[in-house]
Amino acid sequence: MPDKNTLSGRFITVEGIEGAGKSTCVGFIRERLISAGKSVVVTREPGGTALGEKLRHLLLDHHQEAISPDAELLLMFAARAEHLARVILPALRAGQWVLCDRFTAASYAYQGGGRGVAGERIAALENWTQGALRPDLTLLLDLPVSAGLERAGKRSEPDRFEREAGGFFERVRESYLQQARRHPQRYRVINAALPLTGVQAQIVQALAELLA
Ligand code: Z5A
């Protein structure tokens, strides 16, 4: 169980529905942090370790047989436990800044909001795997579902999540926004519907608060 007091690094997560621009923004954030003199570890969930990447493949592969919501949640947290033990906690202990494309907020949004798993179950797993550790800053890239799906749809074959109907993503978006309302001290909602320069300007402001 991590003791928050022994972690001298900072933990930033980037969240949002498909096509919100997370991957695009992670590259931008990394450059900003490096310019500010920080040592940065960029990673993602599910994934970030050898086991995590195998689990990611199982979770996203649309040729898989259907996965029950509870199994899906447990696999996300199995990947997360490994990710915390091997990548995130060692980096934070070494004073590095960890920048993660999705984290536990995605479990609340997709398995909770999207699939209907009870929030208490997710909270129990969160407390078990993370102890008191929570991201220092979560940048929630928010935009209408139709806009996100249109952006995401211009790319390769849809994965298992991207095949869900629009209502699923509306619930995911609402869950993310609820989490941001519940934890205003560590969430910043970024209007991701703006052109990239407008999105980046909001990110710069949010990072400045943490860097100050
Ligand atoms: N998942 C879960 O269910 N539970 C969990 O606990 C976790 C994850 C951790 C992982 O996929 C899946 O796992 C995810 C949730 C689930 N569901 N799905 N699918 P992922 O992390 O790879 O997530 P993704 O949503 O598929 O990523 P994405 O579709 O690649 O989206 P993105 O990274 O947010 O977008 P992007 O690639 O940066 O940008 C998309 C396009 O829009 C691209 O062409 C950009 O050039 C363009 N773009 C970006 N920003 C802009 C702006 N501002 N204007 C115009 N165009 C833009």
Short mmCIF file of N, CA and C in Angstrom, two decimals, residues 17-174:
data_model
loop_
_atom_site.label_atom_id
_atom_site.label_comp_id
_atom_site.label_asym_id
_atom_site.label_seq_id
_atom_site.Cartn_x
_atom_site.Cartn_y
_atom_site.Cartn_z
N ILE A 17 -13.71 11.02 -23.32
CA ILE A 17 -14.31 10.00 -24.19
C ILE A 17 -13.41 9.79 -25.41
N GLU A 18 -13.75 8.83 -26.24
CA GLU A 18 -12.95 8.56 -27.44
C GLU A 18 -12.88 9.83 -28.31
N GLY A 19 -11.73 10.02 -28.90
CA GLY A 19 -11.56 11.13 -29.83
C GLY A 19 -11.47 12.49 -29.16
N ALA A 20 -11.38 12.53 -27.83
CA ALA A 20 -11.33 13.83 -27.14
C ALA A 20 -10.01 14.55 -27.40
N GLY A 21 -8.98 13.78 -27.78
CA GLY A 21 -7.67 14.39 -28.05
C GLY A 21 -6.64 14.07 -26.98
N LYS A 22 -6.86 12.99 -26.21
CA LYS A 22 -5.95 12.65 -25.12
C LYS A 22 -4.52 12.41 -25.63
N SER A 23 -4.42 11.51 -26.62
CA SER A 23 -3.07 11.17 -27.10
C SER A 23 -2.38 12.41 -27.65
N THR A 24 -3.12 13.23 -28.39
CA THR A 24 -2.56 14.46 -28.95
C THR A 24 -2.05 15.36 -27.82
N CYS A 25 -2.83 15.49 -26.77
CA CYS A 25 -2.48 16.42 -25.68
C CYS A 25 -1.37 15.86 -24.79
N VAL A 26 -1.29 14.54 -24.65
CA VAL A 26 -0.24 13.96 -23.81
C VAL A 26 1.14 14.39 -24.34
N GLY A 27 1.30 14.38 -25.65
CA GLY A 27 2.58 14.81 -26.24
C GLY A 27 2.87 16.26 -25.91
N PHE A 28 1.87 17.10 -26.00
CA PHE A 28 2.03 18.53 -25.70
C PHE A 28 2.38 18.74 -24.21
N ILE A 29 1.69 18.02 -23.33
CA ILE A 29 1.93 18.17 -21.88
C ILE A 29 3.36 17.73 -21.54
N ARG A 30 3.76 16.62 -22.14
CA ARG A 30 5.12 16.11 -21.90
C ARG A 30 6.15 17.19 -22.22
N GLU A 31 5.99 17.82 -23.39
CA GLU A 31 6.96 18.86 -23.79
C GLU A 31 6.95 20.02 -22.80
N ARG A 32 5.76 20.42 -22.35
CA ARG A 32 5.66 21.54 -21.38
C ARG A 32 6.39 21.19 -20.09
N LEU A 33 6.21 19.97 -19.62
CA LEU A 33 6.82 19.57 -18.34
C LEU A 33 8.34 19.50 -18.48
N ILE A 34 8.78 18.97 -19.61
CA ILE A 34 10.23 18.88 -19.83
C ILE A 34 10.82 20.29 -19.89
N SER A 35 10.11 21.21 -20.56
CA SER A 35 10.58 22.61 -20.63
C SER A 35 10.67 23.23 -19.24
N ALA A 36 9.81 22.75 -18.34
CA ALA A 36 9.82 23.28 -16.96
C ALA A 36 10.86 22.55 -16.10
N GLY A 37 11.67 21.68 -16.74
CA GLY A 37 12.77 21.04 -16.02
C GLY A 37 12.40 19.75 -15.30
N LYS A 38 11.23 19.19 -15.63
CA LYS A 38 10.80 17.97 -14.94
C LYS A 38 11.26 16.72 -15.70
N SER A 39 11.53 15.67 -14.92
CA SER A 39 11.80 14.36 -15.51
C SER A 39 10.44 13.67 -15.63
N VAL A 40 10.07 13.27 -16.85
CA VAL A 40 8.69 12.84 -17.10
C VAL A 40 8.64 11.38 -17.57
N VAL A 41 7.72 10.62 -16.99
CA VAL A 41 7.43 9.27 -17.45
C VAL A 41 6.04 9.30 -18.08
N VAL A 42 5.95 8.95 -19.36
CA VAL A 42 4.65 8.92 -20.04
C VAL A 42 4.18 7.48 -20.14
N THR A 43 2.95 7.24 -19.76
CA THR A 43 2.45 5.87 -19.79
C THR A 43 0.94 5.88 -20.06
N ARG A 44 0.33 4.70 -20.08
CA ARG A 44 -1.10 4.67 -20.42
C ARG A 44 -1.79 3.50 -19.75
N GLU A 45 -3.11 3.58 -19.69
CA GLU A 45 -3.92 2.46 -19.17
C GLU A 45 -5.09 2.19 -20.10
N PRO A 46 -5.56 0.93 -20.21
CA PRO A 46 -4.82 -0.19 -19.67
C PRO A 46 -3.51 -0.36 -20.44
N GLY A 47 -2.46 -0.77 -19.72
CA GLY A 47 -1.17 -0.97 -20.38
C GLY A 47 -0.04 -0.51 -19.49
N GLY A 48 1.06 -0.12 -20.13
CA GLY A 48 2.18 0.46 -19.39
C GLY A 48 3.18 -0.55 -18.85
N THR A 49 2.82 -1.84 -18.84
CA THR A 49 3.74 -2.92 -18.44
C THR A 49 3.53 -4.07 -19.43
N ALA A 50 4.41 -5.08 -19.37
CA ALA A 50 4.25 -6.22 -20.28
C ALA A 50 2.89 -6.90 -20.04
N LEU A 51 2.57 -7.15 -18.76
CA LEU A 51 1.28 -7.78 -18.45
C LEU A 51 0.13 -6.85 -18.84
N GLY A 52 0.27 -5.58 -18.51
CA GLY A 52 -0.79 -4.61 -18.79
C GLY A 52 -1.09 -4.51 -20.28
N GLU A 53 -0.05 -4.58 -21.11
CA GLU A 53 -0.28 -4.48 -22.56
C GLU A 53 -0.99 -5.74 -23.08
N LYS A 54 -0.67 -6.90 -22.46
CA LYS A 54 -1.39 -8.13 -22.86
C LYS A 54 -2.87 -8.02 -22.47
N LEU A 55 -3.11 -7.50 -21.26
CA LEU A 55 -4.50 -7.34 -20.81
C LEU A 55 -5.21 -6.31 -21.70
N ARG A 56 -4.49 -5.26 -22.09
CA ARG A 56 -5.09 -4.25 -22.98
C ARG A 56 -5.57 -4.91 -24.29
N HIS A 57 -4.70 -5.78 -24.80
CA HIS A 57 -5.07 -6.45 -26.05
C HIS A 57 -6.35 -7.26 -25.86
N LEU A 58 -6.42 -8.01 -24.75
CA LEU A 58 -7.63 -8.81 -24.48
C LEU A 58 -8.86 -7.92 -24.32
N LEU A 59 -8.68 -6.78 -23.64
CA LEU A 59 -9.82 -5.90 -23.33
C LEU A 59 -10.33 -5.14 -24.55
N LEU A 60 -9.43 -4.80 -25.47
CA LEU A 60 -9.86 -3.97 -26.61
C LEU A 60 -10.21 -4.78 -27.85
N ASP A 61 -9.73 -6.05 -27.89
CA ASP A 61 -9.93 -6.87 -29.09
C ASP A 61 -11.42 -7.17 -29.28
N HIS A 62 -11.98 -6.73 -30.38
CA HIS A 62 -13.42 -6.93 -30.58
C HIS A 62 -13.74 -8.35 -31.05
N HIS A 63 -12.71 -9.18 -31.31
CA HIS A 63 -12.98 -10.58 -31.68
C HIS A 63 -13.17 -11.44 -30.42
N GLN A 64 -12.85 -10.86 -29.24
CA GLN A 64 -13.05 -11.61 -28.00
C GLN A 64 -14.51 -11.99 -27.83
N GLU A 65 -14.74 -13.09 -27.08
CA GLU A 65 -16.11 -13.36 -26.66
C GLU A 65 -16.49 -12.24 -25.68
N ALA A 66 -17.80 -12.05 -25.47
CA ALA A 66 -18.26 -10.96 -24.60
C ALA A 66 -17.60 -11.10 -23.22
N ILE A 67 -17.25 -9.98 -22.61
CA ILE A 67 -16.64 -9.97 -21.27
C ILE A 67 -17.67 -9.38 -20.32
N SER A 68 -17.91 -10.02 -19.18
CA SER A 68 -18.91 -9.49 -18.25
C SER A 68 -18.37 -8.20 -17.63
N PRO A 69 -19.27 -7.28 -17.21
CA PRO A 69 -18.81 -6.01 -16.63
C PRO A 69 -17.87 -6.20 -15.44
N ASP A 70 -18.17 -7.18 -14.56
CA ASP A 70 -17.30 -7.39 -13.39
C ASP A 70 -15.92 -7.87 -13.82
N ALA A 71 -15.88 -8.81 -14.78
CA ALA A 71 -14.58 -9.30 -15.25
C ALA A 71 -13.79 -8.16 -15.91
N GLU A 72 -14.50 -7.34 -16.66
CA GLU A 72 -13.83 -6.21 -17.33
C GLU A 72 -13.21 -5.27 -16.29
N LEU A 73 -13.98 -4.99 -15.24
CA LEU A 73 -13.48 -4.10 -14.17
C LEU A 73 -12.27 -4.70 -13.48
N LEU A 74 -12.37 -6.02 -13.16
CA LEU A 74 -11.26 -6.67 -12.44
C LEU A 74 -9.99 -6.72 -13.30
N LEU A 75 -10.17 -6.93 -14.61
CA LEU A 75 -8.99 -6.94 -15.49
C LEU A 75 -8.35 -5.55 -15.56
N MET A 76 -9.18 -4.49 -15.57
CA MET A 76 -8.64 -3.13 -15.57
C MET A 76 -7.81 -2.91 -14.31
N PHE A 77 -8.31 -3.39 -13.17
CA PHE A 77 -7.58 -3.17 -11.92
C PHE A 77 -6.38 -4.12 -11.79
N ALA A 78 -6.44 -5.29 -12.41
CA ALA A 78 -5.26 -6.16 -12.40
C ALA A 78 -4.13 -5.46 -13.16
N ALA A 79 -4.48 -4.89 -14.33
CA ALA A 79 -3.47 -4.16 -15.11
C ALA A 79 -2.96 -2.96 -14.30
N ARG A 80 -3.87 -2.32 -13.58
CA ARG A 80 -3.50 -1.11 -12.79
C ARG A 80 -2.58 -1.47 -11.62
N ALA A 81 -2.86 -2.58 -10.95
CA ALA A 81 -2.02 -2.99 -9.81
C ALA A 81 -0.58 -3.21 -10.28
N GLU A 82 -0.45 -3.87 -11.44
CA GLU A 82 0.88 -4.13 -11.99
C GLU A 82 1.55 -2.82 -12.41
N HIS A 83 0.77 -1.96 -12.99
CA HIS A 83 1.28 -0.65 -13.47
C HIS A 83 1.76 0.19 -12.29
N LEU A 84 0.98 0.18 -11.21
CA LEU A 84 1.38 0.94 -10.01
C LEU A 84 2.68 0.38 -9.44
N ALA A 85 2.73 -0.96 -9.32
CA ALA A 85 3.89 -1.59 -8.66
C ALA A 85 5.17 -1.42 -9.47
N ARG A 86 5.05 -1.50 -10.80
CA ARG A 86 6.27 -1.55 -11.61
C ARG A 86 6.66 -0.23 -12.24
N VAL A 87 5.71 0.66 -12.43
CA VAL A 87 6.02 1.90 -13.18
C VAL A 87 5.68 3.15 -12.36
N ILE A 88 4.43 3.28 -11.96
CA ILE A 88 3.96 4.57 -11.41
C ILE A 88 4.62 4.86 -10.06
N LEU A 89 4.52 3.92 -9.12
CA LEU A 89 5.06 4.20 -7.79
C LEU A 89 6.58 4.35 -7.78
N PRO A 90 7.33 3.48 -8.47
CA PRO A 90 8.79 3.71 -8.49
C PRO A 90 9.15 5.08 -9.06
N ALA A 91 8.43 5.52 -10.10
CA ALA A 91 8.74 6.83 -10.70
C ALA A 91 8.40 7.95 -9.71
N LEU A 92 7.26 7.87 -9.07
CA LEU A 92 6.87 8.92 -8.12
C LEU A 92 7.83 8.96 -6.92
N ARG A 93 8.27 7.79 -6.49
CA ARG A 93 9.24 7.73 -5.37
C ARG A 93 10.56 8.37 -5.77
N ALA A 94 10.91 8.24 -7.06
CA ALA A 94 12.19 8.80 -7.56
C ALA A 94 12.05 10.29 -7.89
N GLY A 95 10.89 10.88 -7.63
CA GLY A 95 10.71 12.31 -7.87
C GLY A 95 10.32 12.66 -9.29
N GLN A 96 9.97 11.64 -10.09
CA GLN A 96 9.59 11.93 -11.48
C GLN A 96 8.11 12.33 -11.58
N TRP A 97 7.80 12.97 -12.68
CA TRP A 97 6.40 13.32 -12.95
C TRP A 97 5.84 12.24 -13.86
N VAL A 98 4.74 11.64 -13.44
CA VAL A 98 4.11 10.57 -14.22
C VAL A 98 2.90 11.15 -14.95
N LEU A 99 2.90 10.97 -16.25
CA LEU A 99 1.82 11.48 -17.09
C LEU A 99 1.13 10.27 -17.71
N CYS A 100 -0.10 10.03 -17.30
CA CYS A 100 -0.77 8.78 -17.67
C CYS A 100 -2.03 9.04 -18.50
N ASP A 101 -2.10 8.42 -19.68
CA ASP A 101 -3.25 8.51 -20.57
C ASP A 101 -4.30 7.53 -20.04
N ARG A 102 -5.26 8.04 -19.29
CA ARG A 102 -6.32 7.31 -18.59
C ARG A 102 -5.80 6.66 -17.32
N PHE A 103 -6.70 6.61 -16.31
CA PHE A 103 -6.41 5.93 -15.03
C PHE A 103 -7.76 5.55 -14.43
N THR A 104 -7.87 5.57 -13.10
CA THR A 104 -9.06 5.02 -12.44
C THR A 104 -10.35 5.78 -12.77
N ALA A 105 -10.24 7.06 -13.10
CA ALA A 105 -11.45 7.80 -13.50
C ALA A 105 -12.13 7.10 -14.67
N ALA A 106 -11.33 6.45 -15.54
CA ALA A 106 -11.90 5.73 -16.69
C ALA A 106 -12.69 4.51 -16.22
N SER A 107 -12.27 3.89 -15.11
CA SER A 107 -13.03 2.74 -14.59
C SER A 107 -14.40 3.20 -14.07
N TYR A 108 -14.39 4.33 -13.35
CA TYR A 108 -15.69 4.88 -12.90
C TYR A 108 -16.56 5.24 -14.10
N ALA A 109 -15.93 5.82 -15.15
CA ALA A 109 -16.71 6.31 -16.29
C ALA A 109 -17.23 5.16 -17.17
N TYR A 110 -16.32 4.23 -17.52
CA TYR A 110 -16.71 3.17 -18.48
C TYR A 110 -17.41 1.99 -17.80
N GLN A 111 -16.75 1.44 -16.74
CA GLN A 111 -17.36 0.27 -16.10
C GLN A 111 -18.52 0.71 -15.18
N GLY A 112 -18.37 1.89 -14.55
CA GLY A 112 -19.43 2.41 -13.68
C GLY A 112 -20.54 3.05 -14.52
N GLY A 113 -20.26 4.21 -15.11
CA GLY A 113 -21.27 4.93 -15.89
C GLY A 113 -21.74 4.13 -17.10
N GLY A 114 -20.80 3.61 -17.87
CA GLY A 114 -21.14 2.93 -19.12
C GLY A 114 -21.81 1.59 -18.90
N ARG A 115 -21.19 0.73 -18.04
CA ARG A 115 -21.70 -0.65 -17.89
C ARG A 115 -22.61 -0.84 -16.69
N GLY A 116 -22.63 0.15 -15.78
CA GLY A 116 -23.55 0.06 -14.65
C GLY A 116 -23.01 -0.66 -13.43
N VAL A 117 -21.69 -0.89 -13.34
CA VAL A 117 -21.12 -1.51 -12.12
C VAL A 117 -21.23 -0.47 -10.98
N ALA A 118 -21.60 -0.95 -9.79
CA ALA A 118 -21.81 -0.04 -8.65
C ALA A 118 -20.51 0.69 -8.28
N GLY A 119 -20.66 1.98 -8.01
CA GLY A 119 -19.51 2.81 -7.65
C GLY A 119 -18.77 2.30 -6.42
N GLU A 120 -19.50 1.69 -5.46
CA GLU A 120 -18.84 1.20 -4.23
C GLU A 120 -17.84 0.08 -4.56
N ARG A 121 -18.19 -0.74 -5.56
CA ARG A 121 -17.26 -1.82 -5.93
C ARG A 121 -15.98 -1.24 -6.51
N ILE A 122 -16.16 -0.20 -7.33
CA ILE A 122 -14.98 0.42 -7.95
C ILE A 122 -14.15 1.10 -6.87
N ALA A 123 -14.82 1.75 -5.94
CA ALA A 123 -14.11 2.44 -4.85
C ALA A 123 -13.33 1.43 -4.01
N ALA A 124 -13.91 0.24 -3.78
CA ALA A 124 -13.22 -0.78 -2.98
C ALA A 124 -11.91 -1.19 -3.67
N LEU A 125 -11.98 -1.39 -4.99
CA LEU A 125 -10.77 -1.77 -5.73
C LEU A 125 -9.77 -0.62 -5.78
N GLU A 126 -10.29 0.59 -5.90
CA GLU A 126 -9.41 1.78 -5.91
C GLU A 126 -8.64 1.87 -4.59
N ASN A 127 -9.34 1.70 -3.48
CA ASN A 127 -8.68 1.79 -2.18
C ASN A 127 -7.69 0.65 -1.98
N TRP A 128 -8.07 -0.52 -2.44
CA TRP A 128 -7.19 -1.69 -2.30
C TRP A 128 -5.89 -1.48 -3.08
N THR A 129 -6.00 -1.12 -4.36
CA THR A 129 -4.79 -1.05 -5.20
C THR A 129 -4.00 0.24 -4.99
N GLN A 130 -4.68 1.32 -4.65
CA GLN A 130 -4.00 2.62 -4.62
C GLN A 130 -3.76 3.15 -3.21
N GLY A 131 -4.42 2.57 -2.20
CA GLY A 131 -4.33 3.19 -0.88
C GLY A 131 -4.79 4.63 -0.99
N ALA A 132 -3.98 5.58 -0.48
CA ALA A 132 -4.37 7.00 -0.49
C ALA A 132 -3.97 7.70 -1.79
N LEU A 133 -3.29 6.98 -2.67
CA LEU A 133 -2.80 7.64 -3.89
C LEU A 133 -3.95 8.03 -4.83
N ARG A 134 -4.00 9.30 -5.18
CA ARG A 134 -4.91 9.81 -6.22
C ARG A 134 -4.08 10.74 -7.10
N PRO A 135 -4.47 10.93 -8.36
CA PRO A 135 -3.71 11.86 -9.20
C PRO A 135 -3.68 13.26 -8.57
N ASP A 136 -2.55 13.96 -8.75
CA ASP A 136 -2.48 15.35 -8.29
C ASP A 136 -3.35 16.23 -9.19
N LEU A 137 -3.41 15.86 -10.46
CA LEU A 137 -4.19 16.65 -11.42
C LEU A 137 -4.77 15.71 -12.47
N THR A 138 -6.06 15.83 -12.71
CA THR A 138 -6.70 15.10 -13.81
C THR A 138 -7.25 16.11 -14.80
N LEU A 139 -6.75 16.04 -16.02
CA LEU A 139 -7.24 16.93 -17.08
C LEU A 139 -8.34 16.16 -17.81
N LEU A 140 -9.57 16.63 -17.65
CA LEU A 140 -10.70 15.97 -18.31
C LEU A 140 -11.00 16.72 -19.61
N LEU A 141 -10.67 16.09 -20.73
CA LEU A 141 -10.93 16.69 -22.03
C LEU A 141 -12.38 16.40 -22.38
N ASP A 142 -13.20 17.43 -22.32
CA ASP A 142 -14.64 17.23 -22.49
C ASP A 142 -15.13 17.81 -23.81
N LEU A 143 -15.94 17.02 -24.49
CA LEU A 143 -16.57 17.51 -25.72
C LEU A 143 -17.82 16.68 -25.98
N PRO A 144 -18.75 17.18 -26.81
CA PRO A 144 -19.95 16.38 -27.10
C PRO A 144 -19.56 15.03 -27.70
N VAL A 145 -20.36 14.01 -27.35
CA VAL A 145 -20.07 12.65 -27.81
C VAL A 145 -19.99 12.58 -29.33
N SER A 146 -20.91 13.27 -30.00
CA SER A 146 -20.94 13.20 -31.48
C SER A 146 -19.62 13.71 -32.06
N ALA A 147 -19.07 14.77 -31.46
CA ALA A 147 -17.81 15.34 -31.97
C ALA A 147 -16.65 14.37 -31.73
N GLY A 148 -16.63 13.74 -30.55
CA GLY A 148 -15.55 12.79 -30.23
C GLY A 148 -15.59 11.58 -31.15
N LEU A 149 -16.81 11.05 -31.36
CA LEU A 149 -16.93 9.86 -32.19
C LEU A 149 -16.58 10.18 -33.64
N GLU A 150 -16.90 11.39 -34.06
CA GLU A 150 -16.56 11.76 -35.44
C GLU A 150 -15.03 11.81 -35.60
N ARG A 151 -14.36 12.41 -34.61
CA ARG A 151 -12.88 12.45 -34.69
C ARG A 151 -12.30 11.04 -34.66
N ALA A 152 -12.79 10.22 -33.72
CA ALA A 152 -12.24 8.86 -33.56
C ALA A 152 -12.54 8.01 -34.80
N GLY A 153 -13.71 8.25 -35.42
CA GLY A 153 -14.16 7.44 -36.55
C GLY A 153 -13.32 7.60 -37.79
N LYS A 154 -12.52 8.70 -37.82
CA LYS A 154 -11.69 8.92 -39.02
C LYS A 154 -10.48 8.00 -39.02
N ARG A 155 -10.31 7.21 -37.92
CA ARG A 155 -9.11 6.38 -37.85
C ARG A 155 -9.41 4.93 -38.18
N SER A 156 -8.56 4.03 -37.61
CA SER A 156 -8.61 2.60 -37.98
C SER A 156 -9.89 1.93 -37.49
N GLU A 157 -9.91 0.61 -37.61
CA GLU A 157 -11.06 -0.21 -37.22
C GLU A 157 -11.43 0.04 -35.76
N PRO A 158 -12.73 0.20 -35.44
CA PRO A 158 -13.11 0.44 -34.05
C PRO A 158 -12.79 -0.75 -33.14
N ASP A 159 -12.35 -0.46 -31.89
CA ASP A 159 -12.08 -1.53 -30.93
C ASP A 159 -13.39 -1.91 -30.21
N ARG A 160 -13.26 -2.80 -29.19
CA ARG A 160 -14.45 -3.35 -28.52
C ARG A 160 -15.29 -2.25 -27.86
N PHE A 161 -14.62 -1.20 -27.32
CA PHE A 161 -15.37 -0.11 -26.70
C PHE A 161 -15.99 0.81 -27.75
N GLU A 162 -15.22 1.05 -28.79
CA GLU A 162 -15.68 2.01 -29.81
C GLU A 162 -16.89 1.49 -30.58
N ARG A 163 -17.21 0.18 -30.41
CA ARG A 163 -18.38 -0.39 -31.08
C ARG A 163 -19.67 -0.16 -30.29
N GLU A 164 -19.54 0.41 -29.08
CA GLU A 164 -20.73 0.67 -28.26
C GLU A 164 -21.59 1.75 -28.92
N ALA A 165 -22.90 1.78 -28.53
CA ALA A 165 -23.82 2.78 -29.09
C ALA A 165 -23.62 4.13 -28.40
N GLY A 166 -24.18 5.17 -29.01
CA GLY A 166 -24.00 6.54 -28.51
C GLY A 166 -24.40 6.72 -27.05
N GLY A 167 -25.48 6.04 -26.61
CA GLY A 167 -25.96 6.19 -25.23
C GLY A 167 -24.90 5.80 -24.22
N PHE A 168 -24.10 4.79 -24.56
CA PHE A 168 -23.02 4.34 -23.68
C PHE A 168 -22.05 5.50 -23.45
N PHE A 169 -21.67 6.17 -24.51
CA PHE A 169 -20.68 7.26 -24.38
C PHE A 169 -21.27 8.48 -23.69
N GLU A 170 -22.61 8.69 -23.82
CA GLU A 170 -23.25 9.78 -23.08
C GLU A 170 -23.14 9.51 -21.58
N ARG A 171 -23.32 8.25 -21.18
CA ARG A 171 -23.21 7.91 -19.75
C ARG A 171 -21.76 8.03 -19.28
N VAL A 172 -20.84 7.64 -20.15
CA VAL A 172 -19.41 7.77 -19.81
C VAL A 172 -19.08 9.25 -19.59
N ARG A 173 -19.52 10.09 -20.53
CA ARG A 173 -19.21 11.53 -20.41
C ARG A 173 -19.82 12.11 -19.12
N GLU A 174 -21.06 11.74 -18.84
CA GLU A 174 -21.72 12.28 -17.65
C GLU A 174 -21.00 11.83 -16.38
#
